[in-house]
Coordinates of C-alpha atoms and ligand atoms in Angstrom, one line a residue:
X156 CA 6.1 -11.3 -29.2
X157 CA 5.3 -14.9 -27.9
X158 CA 5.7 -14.9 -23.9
X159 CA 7.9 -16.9 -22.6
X160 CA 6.0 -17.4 -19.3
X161 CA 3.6 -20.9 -19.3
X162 CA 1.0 -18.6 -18.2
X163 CA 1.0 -16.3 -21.5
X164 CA 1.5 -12.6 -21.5
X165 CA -0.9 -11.6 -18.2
X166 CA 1.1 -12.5 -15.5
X167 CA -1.0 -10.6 -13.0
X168 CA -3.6 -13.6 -11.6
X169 CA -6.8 -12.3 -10.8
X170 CA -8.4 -14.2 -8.1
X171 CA -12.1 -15.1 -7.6
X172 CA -13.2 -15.8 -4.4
X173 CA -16.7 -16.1 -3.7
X174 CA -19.2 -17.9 -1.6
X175 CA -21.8 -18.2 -4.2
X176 CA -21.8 -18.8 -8.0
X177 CA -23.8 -15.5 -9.1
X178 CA -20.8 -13.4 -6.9
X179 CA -18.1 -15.6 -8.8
X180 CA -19.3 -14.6 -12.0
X181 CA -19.4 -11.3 -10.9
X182 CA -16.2 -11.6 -10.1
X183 CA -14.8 -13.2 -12.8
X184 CA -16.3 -11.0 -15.6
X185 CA -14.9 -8.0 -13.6
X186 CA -11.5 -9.7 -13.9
X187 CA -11.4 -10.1 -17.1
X188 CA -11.7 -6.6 -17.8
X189 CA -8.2 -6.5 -16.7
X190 CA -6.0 -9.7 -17.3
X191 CA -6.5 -12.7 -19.4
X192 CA -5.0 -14.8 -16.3
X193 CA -7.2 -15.8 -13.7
X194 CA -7.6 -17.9 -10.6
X195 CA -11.0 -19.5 -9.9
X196 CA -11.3 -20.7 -6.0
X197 CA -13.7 -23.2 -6.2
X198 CA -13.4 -24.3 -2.3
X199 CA -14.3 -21.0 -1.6
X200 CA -17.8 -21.6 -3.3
X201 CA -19.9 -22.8 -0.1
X202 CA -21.1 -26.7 -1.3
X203 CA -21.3 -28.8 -4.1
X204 CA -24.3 -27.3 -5.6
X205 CA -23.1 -23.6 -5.9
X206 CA -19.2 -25.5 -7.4
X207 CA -22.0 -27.2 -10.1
X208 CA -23.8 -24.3 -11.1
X209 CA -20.7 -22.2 -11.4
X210 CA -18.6 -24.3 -13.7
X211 CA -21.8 -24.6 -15.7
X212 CA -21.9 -20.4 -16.0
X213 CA -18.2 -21.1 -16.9
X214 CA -18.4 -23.4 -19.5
X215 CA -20.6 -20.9 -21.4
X216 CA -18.4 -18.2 -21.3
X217 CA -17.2 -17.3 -24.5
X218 CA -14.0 -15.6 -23.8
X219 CA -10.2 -17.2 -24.2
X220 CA -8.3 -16.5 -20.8
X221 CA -6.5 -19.2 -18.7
X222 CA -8.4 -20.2 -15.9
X223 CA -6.3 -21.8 -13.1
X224 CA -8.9 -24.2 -11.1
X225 CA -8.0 -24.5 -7.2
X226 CA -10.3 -26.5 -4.3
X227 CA -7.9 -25.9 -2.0
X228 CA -8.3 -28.5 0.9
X229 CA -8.6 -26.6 4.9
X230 CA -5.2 -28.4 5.6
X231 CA -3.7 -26.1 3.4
X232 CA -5.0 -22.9 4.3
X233 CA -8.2 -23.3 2.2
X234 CA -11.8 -24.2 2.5
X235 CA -12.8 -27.5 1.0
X236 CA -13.1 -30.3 3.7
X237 CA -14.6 -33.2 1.4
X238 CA -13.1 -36.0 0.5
X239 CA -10.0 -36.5 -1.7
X240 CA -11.8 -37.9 -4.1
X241 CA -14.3 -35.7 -5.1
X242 CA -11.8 -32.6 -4.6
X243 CA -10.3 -34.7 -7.4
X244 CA -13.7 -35.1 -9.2
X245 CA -14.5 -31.0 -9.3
X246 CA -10.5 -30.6 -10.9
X247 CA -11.6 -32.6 -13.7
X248 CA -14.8 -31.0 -13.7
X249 CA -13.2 -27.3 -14.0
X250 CA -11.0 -28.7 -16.4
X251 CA -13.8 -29.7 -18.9
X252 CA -15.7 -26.5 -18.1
X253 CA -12.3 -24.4 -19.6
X254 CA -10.2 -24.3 -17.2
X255 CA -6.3 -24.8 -18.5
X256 CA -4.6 -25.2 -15.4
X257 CA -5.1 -26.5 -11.9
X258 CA -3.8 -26.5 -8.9
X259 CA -3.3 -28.8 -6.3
X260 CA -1.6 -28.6 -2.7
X261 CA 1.1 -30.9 -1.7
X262 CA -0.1 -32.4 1.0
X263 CA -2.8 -33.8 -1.8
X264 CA 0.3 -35.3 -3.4
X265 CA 0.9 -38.1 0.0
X266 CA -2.9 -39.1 0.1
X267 CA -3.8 -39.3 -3.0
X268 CA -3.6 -42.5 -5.0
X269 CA -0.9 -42.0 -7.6
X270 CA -3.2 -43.5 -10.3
X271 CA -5.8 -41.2 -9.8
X272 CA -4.0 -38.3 -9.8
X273 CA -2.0 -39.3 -13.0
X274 CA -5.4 -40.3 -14.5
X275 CA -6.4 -36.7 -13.8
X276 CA -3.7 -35.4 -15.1
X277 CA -4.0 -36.5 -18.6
X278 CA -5.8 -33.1 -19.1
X279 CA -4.2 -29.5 -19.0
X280 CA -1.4 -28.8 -16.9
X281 CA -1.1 -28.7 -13.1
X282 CA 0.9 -26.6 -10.4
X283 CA 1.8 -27.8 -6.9
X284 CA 1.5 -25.9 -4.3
X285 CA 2.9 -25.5 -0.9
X286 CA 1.3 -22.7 1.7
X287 CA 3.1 -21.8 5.1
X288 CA 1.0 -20.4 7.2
X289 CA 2.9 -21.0 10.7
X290 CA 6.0 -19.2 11.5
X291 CA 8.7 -17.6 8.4
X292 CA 10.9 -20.7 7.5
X293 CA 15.1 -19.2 8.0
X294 CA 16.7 -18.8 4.5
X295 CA 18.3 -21.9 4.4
X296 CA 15.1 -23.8 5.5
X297 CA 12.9 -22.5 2.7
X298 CA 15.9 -22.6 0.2
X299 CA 15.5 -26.5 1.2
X300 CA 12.3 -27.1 0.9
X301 CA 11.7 -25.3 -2.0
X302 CA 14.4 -27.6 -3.6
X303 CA 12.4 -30.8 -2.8
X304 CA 9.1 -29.5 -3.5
X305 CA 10.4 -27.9 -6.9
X306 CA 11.9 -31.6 -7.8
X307 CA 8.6 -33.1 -6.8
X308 CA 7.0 -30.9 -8.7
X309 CA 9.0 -31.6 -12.0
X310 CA 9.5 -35.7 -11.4
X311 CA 4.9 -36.2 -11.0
X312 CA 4.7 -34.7 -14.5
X313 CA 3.4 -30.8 -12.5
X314 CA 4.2 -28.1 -15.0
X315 CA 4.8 -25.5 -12.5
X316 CA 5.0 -25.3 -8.7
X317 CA 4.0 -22.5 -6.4
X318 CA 5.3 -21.6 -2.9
X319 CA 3.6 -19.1 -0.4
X320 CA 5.0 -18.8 2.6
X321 CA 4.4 -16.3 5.9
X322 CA 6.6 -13.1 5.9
X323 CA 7.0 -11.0 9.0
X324 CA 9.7 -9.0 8.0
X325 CA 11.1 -7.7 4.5
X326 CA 13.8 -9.8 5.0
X327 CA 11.5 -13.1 5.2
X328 CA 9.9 -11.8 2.1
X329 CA 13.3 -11.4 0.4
X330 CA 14.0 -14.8 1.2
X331 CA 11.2 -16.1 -0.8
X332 CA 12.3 -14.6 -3.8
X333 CA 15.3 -15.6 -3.5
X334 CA 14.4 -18.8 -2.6
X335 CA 12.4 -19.3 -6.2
X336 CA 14.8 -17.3 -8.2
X337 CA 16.2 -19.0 -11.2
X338 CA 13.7 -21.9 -10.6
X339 CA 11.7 -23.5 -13.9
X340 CA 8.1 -22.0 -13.8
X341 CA 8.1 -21.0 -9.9
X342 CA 5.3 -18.6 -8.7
X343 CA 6.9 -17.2 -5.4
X344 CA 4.5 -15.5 -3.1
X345 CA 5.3 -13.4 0.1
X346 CA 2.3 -13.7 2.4
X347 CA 1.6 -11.0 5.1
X348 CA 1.4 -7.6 5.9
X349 CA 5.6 -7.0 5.8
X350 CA 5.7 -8.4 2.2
X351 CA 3.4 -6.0 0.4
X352 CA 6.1 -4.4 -1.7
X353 CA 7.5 -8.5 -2.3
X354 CA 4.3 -9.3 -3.8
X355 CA 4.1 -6.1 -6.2
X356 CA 7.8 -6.6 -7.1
X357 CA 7.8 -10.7 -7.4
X358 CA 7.6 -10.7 -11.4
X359 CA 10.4 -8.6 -11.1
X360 CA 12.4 -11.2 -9.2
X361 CA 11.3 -14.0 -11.2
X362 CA 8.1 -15.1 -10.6
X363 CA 6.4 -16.6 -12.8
X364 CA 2.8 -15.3 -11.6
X365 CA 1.4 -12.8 -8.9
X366 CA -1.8 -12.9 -7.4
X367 CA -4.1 -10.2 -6.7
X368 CA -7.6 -10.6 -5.5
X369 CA -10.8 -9.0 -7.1
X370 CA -12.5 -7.7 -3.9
X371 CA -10.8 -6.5 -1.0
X372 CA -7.6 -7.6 0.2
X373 CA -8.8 -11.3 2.1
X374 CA -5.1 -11.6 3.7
X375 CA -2.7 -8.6 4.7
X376 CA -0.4 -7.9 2.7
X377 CA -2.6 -8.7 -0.6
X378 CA -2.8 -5.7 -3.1
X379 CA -6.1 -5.7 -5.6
X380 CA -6.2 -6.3 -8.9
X381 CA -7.0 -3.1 -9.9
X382 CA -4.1 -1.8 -7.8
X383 CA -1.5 -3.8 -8.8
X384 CA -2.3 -3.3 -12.5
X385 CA -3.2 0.4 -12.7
X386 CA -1.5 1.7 -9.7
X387 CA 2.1 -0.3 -9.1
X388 CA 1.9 -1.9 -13.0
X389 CA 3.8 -4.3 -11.7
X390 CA 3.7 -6.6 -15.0
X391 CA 5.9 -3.7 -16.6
X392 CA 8.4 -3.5 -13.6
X393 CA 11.9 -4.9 -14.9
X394 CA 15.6 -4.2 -13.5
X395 CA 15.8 -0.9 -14.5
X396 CA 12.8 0.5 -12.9
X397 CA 13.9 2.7 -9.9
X398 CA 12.4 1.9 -6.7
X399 CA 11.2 4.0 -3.9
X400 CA 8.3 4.1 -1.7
X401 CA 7.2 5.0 1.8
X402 CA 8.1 3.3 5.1
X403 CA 5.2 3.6 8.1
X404 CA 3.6 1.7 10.6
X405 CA 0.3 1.1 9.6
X406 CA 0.8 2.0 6.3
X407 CA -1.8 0.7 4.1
X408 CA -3.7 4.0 3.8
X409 CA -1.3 6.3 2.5
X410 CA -2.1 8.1 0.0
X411 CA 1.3 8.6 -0.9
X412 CA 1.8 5.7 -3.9
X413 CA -1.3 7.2 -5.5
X414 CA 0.5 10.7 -5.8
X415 CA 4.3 9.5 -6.3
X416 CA 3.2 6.7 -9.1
X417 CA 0.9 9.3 -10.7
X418 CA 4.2 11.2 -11.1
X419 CA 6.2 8.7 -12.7
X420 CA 3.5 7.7 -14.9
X421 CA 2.9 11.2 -16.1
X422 CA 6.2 11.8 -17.0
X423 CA 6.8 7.8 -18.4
X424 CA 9.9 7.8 -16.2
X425 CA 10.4 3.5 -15.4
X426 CA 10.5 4.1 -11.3
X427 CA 7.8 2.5 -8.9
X428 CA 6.8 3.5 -5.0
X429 CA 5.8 1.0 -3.1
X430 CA 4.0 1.2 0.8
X431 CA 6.2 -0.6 3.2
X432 CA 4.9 -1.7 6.3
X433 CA 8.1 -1.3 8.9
X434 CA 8.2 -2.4 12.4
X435 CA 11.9 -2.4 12.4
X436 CA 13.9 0.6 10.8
X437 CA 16.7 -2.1 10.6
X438 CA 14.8 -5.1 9.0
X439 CA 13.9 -2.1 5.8
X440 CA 17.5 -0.5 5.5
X441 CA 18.8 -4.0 5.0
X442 CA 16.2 -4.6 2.0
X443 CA 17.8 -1.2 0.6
X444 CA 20.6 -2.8 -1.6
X445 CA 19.0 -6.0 -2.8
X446 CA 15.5 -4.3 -3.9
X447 CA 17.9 -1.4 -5.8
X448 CA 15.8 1.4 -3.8
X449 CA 16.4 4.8 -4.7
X450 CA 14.5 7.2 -2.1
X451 CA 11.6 7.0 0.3
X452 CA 9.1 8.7 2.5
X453 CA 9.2 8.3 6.1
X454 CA 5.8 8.9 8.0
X455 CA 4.9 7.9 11.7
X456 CA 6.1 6.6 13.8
X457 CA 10.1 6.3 11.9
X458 CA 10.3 9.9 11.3
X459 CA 12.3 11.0 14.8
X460 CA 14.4 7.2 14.4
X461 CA 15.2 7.2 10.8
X462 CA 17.9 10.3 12.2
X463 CA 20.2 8.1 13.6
X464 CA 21.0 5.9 10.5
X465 CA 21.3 8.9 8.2
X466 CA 24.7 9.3 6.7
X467 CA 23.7 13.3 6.2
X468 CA 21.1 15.5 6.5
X469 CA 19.6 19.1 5.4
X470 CA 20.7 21.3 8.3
X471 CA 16.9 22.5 8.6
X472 CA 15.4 19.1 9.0
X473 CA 18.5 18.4 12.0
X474 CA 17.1 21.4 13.7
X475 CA 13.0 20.3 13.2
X476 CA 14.6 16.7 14.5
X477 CA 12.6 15.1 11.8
X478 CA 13.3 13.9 8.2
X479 CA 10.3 12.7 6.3
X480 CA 12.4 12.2 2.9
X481 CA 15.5 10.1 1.8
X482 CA 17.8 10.0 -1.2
X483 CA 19.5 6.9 -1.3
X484 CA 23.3 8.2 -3.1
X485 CA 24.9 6.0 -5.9
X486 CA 27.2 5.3 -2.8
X487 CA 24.5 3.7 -0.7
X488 CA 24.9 6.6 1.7
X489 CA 21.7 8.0 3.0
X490 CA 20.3 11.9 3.0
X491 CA 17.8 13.1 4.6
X492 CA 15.2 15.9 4.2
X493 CA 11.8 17.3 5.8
X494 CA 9.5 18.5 2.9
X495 CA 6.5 18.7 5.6
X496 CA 8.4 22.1 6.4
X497 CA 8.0 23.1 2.1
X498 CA 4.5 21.9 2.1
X499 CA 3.2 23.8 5.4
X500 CA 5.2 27.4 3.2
X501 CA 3.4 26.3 -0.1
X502 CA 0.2 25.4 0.8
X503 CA -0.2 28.9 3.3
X504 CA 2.1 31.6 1.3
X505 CA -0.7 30.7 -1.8
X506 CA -3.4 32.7 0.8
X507 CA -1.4 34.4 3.2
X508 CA 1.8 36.9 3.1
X509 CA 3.6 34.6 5.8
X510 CA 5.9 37.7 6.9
X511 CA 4.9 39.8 9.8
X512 CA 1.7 37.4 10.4
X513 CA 0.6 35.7 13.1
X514 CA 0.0 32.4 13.4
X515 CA -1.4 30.0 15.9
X516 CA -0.6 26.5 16.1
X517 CA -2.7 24.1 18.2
X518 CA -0.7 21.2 19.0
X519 CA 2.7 20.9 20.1
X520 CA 3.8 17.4 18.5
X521 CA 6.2 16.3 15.4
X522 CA 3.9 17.9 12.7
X523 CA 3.5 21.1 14.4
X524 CA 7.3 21.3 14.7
X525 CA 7.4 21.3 11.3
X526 CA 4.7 24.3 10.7
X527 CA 6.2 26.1 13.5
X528 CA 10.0 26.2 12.1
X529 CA 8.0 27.0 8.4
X530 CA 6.1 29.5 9.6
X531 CA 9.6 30.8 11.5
X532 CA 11.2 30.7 8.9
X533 CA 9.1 32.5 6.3
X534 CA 9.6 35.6 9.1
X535 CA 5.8 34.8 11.0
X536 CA 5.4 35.1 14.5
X537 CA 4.4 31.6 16.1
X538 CA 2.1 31.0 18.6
X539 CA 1.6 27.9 19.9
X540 CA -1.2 26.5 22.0
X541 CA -1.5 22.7 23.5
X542 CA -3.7 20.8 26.2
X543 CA 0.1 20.1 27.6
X544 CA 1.0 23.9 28.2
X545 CA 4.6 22.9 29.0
X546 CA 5.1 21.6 25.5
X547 CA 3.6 24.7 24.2
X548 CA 6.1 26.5 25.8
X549 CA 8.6 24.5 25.1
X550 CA 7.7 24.4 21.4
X551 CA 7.1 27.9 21.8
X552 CA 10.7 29.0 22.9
X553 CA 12.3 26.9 20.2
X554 CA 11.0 29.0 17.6
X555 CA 11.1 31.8 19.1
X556 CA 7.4 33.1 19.7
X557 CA 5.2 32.7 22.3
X558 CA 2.8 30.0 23.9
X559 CA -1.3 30.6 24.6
X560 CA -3.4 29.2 27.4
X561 CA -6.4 28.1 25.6
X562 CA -8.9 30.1 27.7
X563 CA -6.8 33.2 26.0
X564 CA -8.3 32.2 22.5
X565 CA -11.7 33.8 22.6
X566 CA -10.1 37.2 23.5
X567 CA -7.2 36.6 20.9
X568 CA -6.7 37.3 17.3
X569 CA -4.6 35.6 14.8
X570 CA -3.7 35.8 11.3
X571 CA -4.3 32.1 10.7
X572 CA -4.7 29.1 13.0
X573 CA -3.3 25.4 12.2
X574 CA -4.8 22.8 13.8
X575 CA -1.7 20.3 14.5
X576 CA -3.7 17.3 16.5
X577 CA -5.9 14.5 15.3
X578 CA -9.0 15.7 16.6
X579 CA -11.6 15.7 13.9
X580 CA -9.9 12.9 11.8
X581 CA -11.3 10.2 10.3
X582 CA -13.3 7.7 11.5
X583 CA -13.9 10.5 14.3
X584 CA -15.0 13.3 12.1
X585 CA -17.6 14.3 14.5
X586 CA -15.6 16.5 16.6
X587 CA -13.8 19.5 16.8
X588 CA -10.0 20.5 18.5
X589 CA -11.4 24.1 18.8
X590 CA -15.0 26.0 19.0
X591 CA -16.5 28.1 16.9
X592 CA -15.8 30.9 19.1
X593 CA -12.2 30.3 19.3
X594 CA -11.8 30.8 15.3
X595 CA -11.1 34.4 15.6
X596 CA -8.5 34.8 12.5
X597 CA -8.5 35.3 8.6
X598 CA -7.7 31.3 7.8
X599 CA -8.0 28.1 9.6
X600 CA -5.5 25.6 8.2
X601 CA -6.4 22.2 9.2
X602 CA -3.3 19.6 8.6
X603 CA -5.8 17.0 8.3
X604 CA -7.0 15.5 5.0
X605 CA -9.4 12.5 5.8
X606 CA -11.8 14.0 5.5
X607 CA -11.0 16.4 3.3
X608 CA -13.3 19.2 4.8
X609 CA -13.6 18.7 8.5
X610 CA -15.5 19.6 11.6
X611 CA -13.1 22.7 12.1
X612 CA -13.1 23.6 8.3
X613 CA -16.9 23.9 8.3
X614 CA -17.1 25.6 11.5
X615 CA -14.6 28.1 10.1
X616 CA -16.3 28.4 6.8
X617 CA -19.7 29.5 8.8
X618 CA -18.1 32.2 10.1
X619 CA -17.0 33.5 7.0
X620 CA -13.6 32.5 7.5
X621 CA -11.0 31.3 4.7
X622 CA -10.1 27.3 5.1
X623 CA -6.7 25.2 3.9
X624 CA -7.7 21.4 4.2
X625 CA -4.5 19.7 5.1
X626 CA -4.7 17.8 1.7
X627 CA -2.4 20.9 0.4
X628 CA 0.2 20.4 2.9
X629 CA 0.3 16.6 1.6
X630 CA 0.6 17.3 -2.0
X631 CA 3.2 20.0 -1.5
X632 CA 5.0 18.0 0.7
X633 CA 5.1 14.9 -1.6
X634 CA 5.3 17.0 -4.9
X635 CA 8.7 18.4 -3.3
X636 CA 9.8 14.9 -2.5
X637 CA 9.6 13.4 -5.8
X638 CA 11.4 16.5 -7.5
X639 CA 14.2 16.1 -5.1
X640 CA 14.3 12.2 -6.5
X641 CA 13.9 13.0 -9.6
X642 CA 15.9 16.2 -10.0
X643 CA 13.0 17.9 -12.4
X644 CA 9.6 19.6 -11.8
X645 CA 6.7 17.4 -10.8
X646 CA 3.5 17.1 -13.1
X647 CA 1.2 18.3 -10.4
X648 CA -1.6 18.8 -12.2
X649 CA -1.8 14.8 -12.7
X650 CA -0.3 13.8 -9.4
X651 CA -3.0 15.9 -7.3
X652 CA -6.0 14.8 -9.8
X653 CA -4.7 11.3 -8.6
X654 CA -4.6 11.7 -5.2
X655 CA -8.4 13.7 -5.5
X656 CA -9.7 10.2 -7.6
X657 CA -8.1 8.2 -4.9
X658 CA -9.8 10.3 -1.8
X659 CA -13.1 10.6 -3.4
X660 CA -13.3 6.9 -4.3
X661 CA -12.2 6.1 -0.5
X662 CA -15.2 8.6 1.0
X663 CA -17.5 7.2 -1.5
X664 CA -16.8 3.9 -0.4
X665 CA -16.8 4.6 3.4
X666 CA -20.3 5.9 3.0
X667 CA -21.7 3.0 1.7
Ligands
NAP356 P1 1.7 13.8 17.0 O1 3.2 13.9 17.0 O2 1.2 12.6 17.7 O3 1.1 15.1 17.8 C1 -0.2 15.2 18.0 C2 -0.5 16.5 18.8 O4 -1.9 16.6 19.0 C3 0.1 16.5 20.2 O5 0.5 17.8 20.6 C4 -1.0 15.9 21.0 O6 -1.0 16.3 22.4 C5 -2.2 16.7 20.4 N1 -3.5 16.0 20.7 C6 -3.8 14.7 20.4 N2 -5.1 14.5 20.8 C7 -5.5 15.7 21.3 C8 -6.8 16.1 21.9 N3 -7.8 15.2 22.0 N4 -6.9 17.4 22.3 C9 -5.9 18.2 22.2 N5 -4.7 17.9 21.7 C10 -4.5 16.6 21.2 O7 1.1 13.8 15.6 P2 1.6 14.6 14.3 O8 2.5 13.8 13.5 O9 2.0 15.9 14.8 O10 0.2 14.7 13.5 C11 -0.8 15.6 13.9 C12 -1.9 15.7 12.8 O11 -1.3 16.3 11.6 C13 -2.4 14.3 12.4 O12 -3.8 14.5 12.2 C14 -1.7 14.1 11.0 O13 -2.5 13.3 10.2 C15 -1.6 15.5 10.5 N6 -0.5 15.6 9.5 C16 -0.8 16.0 8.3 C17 0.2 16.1 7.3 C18 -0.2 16.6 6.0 O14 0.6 16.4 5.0 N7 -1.4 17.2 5.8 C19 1.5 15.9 7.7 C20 1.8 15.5 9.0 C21 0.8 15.4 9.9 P3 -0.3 15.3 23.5 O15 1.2 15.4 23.2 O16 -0.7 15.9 24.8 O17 -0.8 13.9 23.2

């Protein structure tokens, strides 16, 4: 089926940024593994010499893709500080190297001579762009000015324009869309951290192109190539594709996309979850209804505040006082769930009989609430141990067991012991919440999961003692969420290898 999109059927951009030509290439070839469509930014090369020998490479390249050229001047965000002239000069360089497109900034368009840019322009087809970097424009104020720029665009002869512009909330990044939709040829792109899930969803919306660079993210908010291809496919998202995803602040580690995605892929069920970074529980709700989302996740720090803007809840998450799901109803209303609570049962009751032991939780805060009403629950006897021995108690009482002075815990023996605190987590994987001699139990469960085995977990494993890495808790706790979204049993067996790939690439990477 021909595409109806200028920039044929990849409408995922790869870009290639790079200081040297050899790095381009690298790049580039890398890039074309995976889209046909892909951005080459030559002002990122570092002079003259390395922009010469790269579109040399280029031109021998024997493979048909649509290279979009930019040498995006420093007063528009980019790297090239030359003159006008020659910026000019390495355009009509790229485009006789292969290059089908090119793109030049605005502010080009007021100092540079009309003739030589139309002379330039004889050859392939050219996009304006315009970049805000500075502060998010109000709707009406972008609407504007993506009105004049858009008419610009169309009356110098440009065959498509592009407008980026600075989000800090999801309602900025809305506005962008918005802004673009029903435009001719208009590649909309939400810049910043708050406009992740904008960027993954803006082909959806109408854009005619998103961008996603080969290495690393090089601006927040920017989602890799790989990523958005493999993991979000967000060249297949449409209007029907249900959308959920998880709501944090940070968020751009979670592991959660990687298990939820996994799930929908498995089962080819047309539904997306997207990371959304959220400052302001009020700036996401209000992105609910235009973005069609379905359900979400709710990690730190939203999962006490979220309460309050619930239209219901399960009566066991009320009494935990935290809800770390949400099923958005047909109705708009919102219902809220803790699956922490199923994921502490499922990932223990596979090792231990959960009635009549007992357990000892160290830590007193929102996570060990959950593991302590679980473990309550399943008819265990809590005991609870902090360096804050009033919350222990407090804790303690709530669920009806007991609370342990640590000096206690060398005497003391328990059926399993939870650790509920950060010690031991990644990047500080060198220490441990408890000693060696304090392990005296059957399992240690460890709730957390980077790294996968910690300081405790080995500790415990010495001794001959039976280990749960808190990567359980997280796949239980996530499988349950997406079968109370999507009212069937979860493939797990292809969401956890996921979620493994995903870890072990991350480890493998941080010990480079
Ligand atoms: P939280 O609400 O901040 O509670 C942390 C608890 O750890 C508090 O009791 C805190 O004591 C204590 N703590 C912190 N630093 C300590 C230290 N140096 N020594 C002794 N105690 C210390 O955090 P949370 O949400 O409960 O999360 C706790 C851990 O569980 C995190 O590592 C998180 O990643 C993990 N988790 C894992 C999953 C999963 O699915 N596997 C789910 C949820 C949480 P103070 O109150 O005195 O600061």
């Amino acid at each position: 089926m021909a595409s109806s999109s200028p920039f044929g059927n990849d409408r995922i951009c790869g870009v290639v940024a790079a200081t040297d030509a050899r790095e381009a290439m690298r790049q580039l070839r890398r890039a074309l593994e995976m889209t046909r469509t892909v951005e080459l930014r030559l002002d990122w090369l570092k002079d003259g010499k390395e922009r010469h020998e790269f579109l040399s490479r280029l031109s021998k390249l024997r493979r048909s893709a649509t290279f979009i050229a930019t040498c995006r001047h420093r007063d528009a965000g980019g790297r090239y500080d030359g003159p006008d002239a020659t910026q000019l000069a390495v355009l009509g360089a790229a485009l006789r190297a292969g290059c089908r497109w090119c793109d030049l900034e605005v502010e080009g368009l007021s100092r540079i001579p009309g003739f030589a840019l139309d002379l330039q322009m004889q050859r392939g087809k050219w996009i304006l762009s315009w970049h805000n970097f500075g502060r998010p424009q109000s709707a009406k104020l972008l609407r504007g000015r993506v009105s004049a720029i858009d008419s610009a665009s169309e009356k110098r002869g440009f065959a498509a324009t592009k407008i980026a512009s600075q989000c800090d909330s999801l309602a900025d990044s809305l506005n962008v869309l918005r802004a673009a939709r029903g435009k001719r040829n208009i590649i909309a792109v939400s810049m910043g951290e708050a406009a992740t899930a904008a960027r993954i969803l803006a082909l959806r919306e109408g854009s005619a192109l998103a961008y996603a660079p080969m290495e690393a993210a090089t601006a927040p908010g920017q989602i890799s190539l790989e990523e958005m291809k493999n993991l979000y496919r967000a060249d297949k998202l449409d209007r029907q594709t249900r959308v959920y995803g998880v709501i944090g602040n940070p968020i751009g580690h979670s592991l959660s996309p990687h298990l939820q995605n996994a799930g929908f892929q498995a089962r080819r069920i047309n539904a997306v979850y997207l990371p959304f970074a959220v400052k302001d529980l009020r700036d996401f709700l209000g992105a609910i209804e235009p973005l069609g989302i379905r359900g979400f996740s709710i990690t730190l720090p939203h999962k006490q505040s979220i309460l309050r803007h619930l239209d219901d809840c399960d009566p066991l998450a009320a009494t935990i006082g935290a809800v770390n799901t949400v099923v958005v109803r047909n109705s708009g209303k919102l219902y809220g769930y803790n699956t922490d609570y199923v994921g502490v049962l499922r990932a223990l009751e596979r090792r231990i009989p959960i009635r009549g032991s007992r357990v000892l939780i160290f830590g007193a805060g929102g996570a060990a609430r959950a593991v302590a009403f679980a473990l309550e629950s399943g008819g265990a006897t809590v005991a609870v141990c902090a360096r804050r021995p009033a919350e222990a108690k407090k804790l303690a009482r709530a669920v009806h067991g007991e609370a342990v002075g640590r000096s206690a815990l060398r005497r003391e023996f328990f059926d399993a012991i939870v650790n509920a605190t950060p010690v031991g987590m990644h990047p500080r994987e060198n220490v441990t919440p408890l000693e060696a001699r304090e392990l005296n139990c059957r399992l240690v469960f460890d709730l957390i999961y980077r790294p996968r085995e910690t300081k405790l977990l080995k500790l415990a494993a010495r001794r001959g003692i039976e280990t749960i890495s808190g990567i359980e808790m997280f796949l239980a706790q996530g499988i349950a969420q997406w079968e109370i979204w999507m009212g069937e049993r979860a493939p797990e067996k292809a969401m956890r290898a996921a979620v493994m790939l995903a870890l072990k690439r991350e480890e493998a990477s941080s010990q480079k």
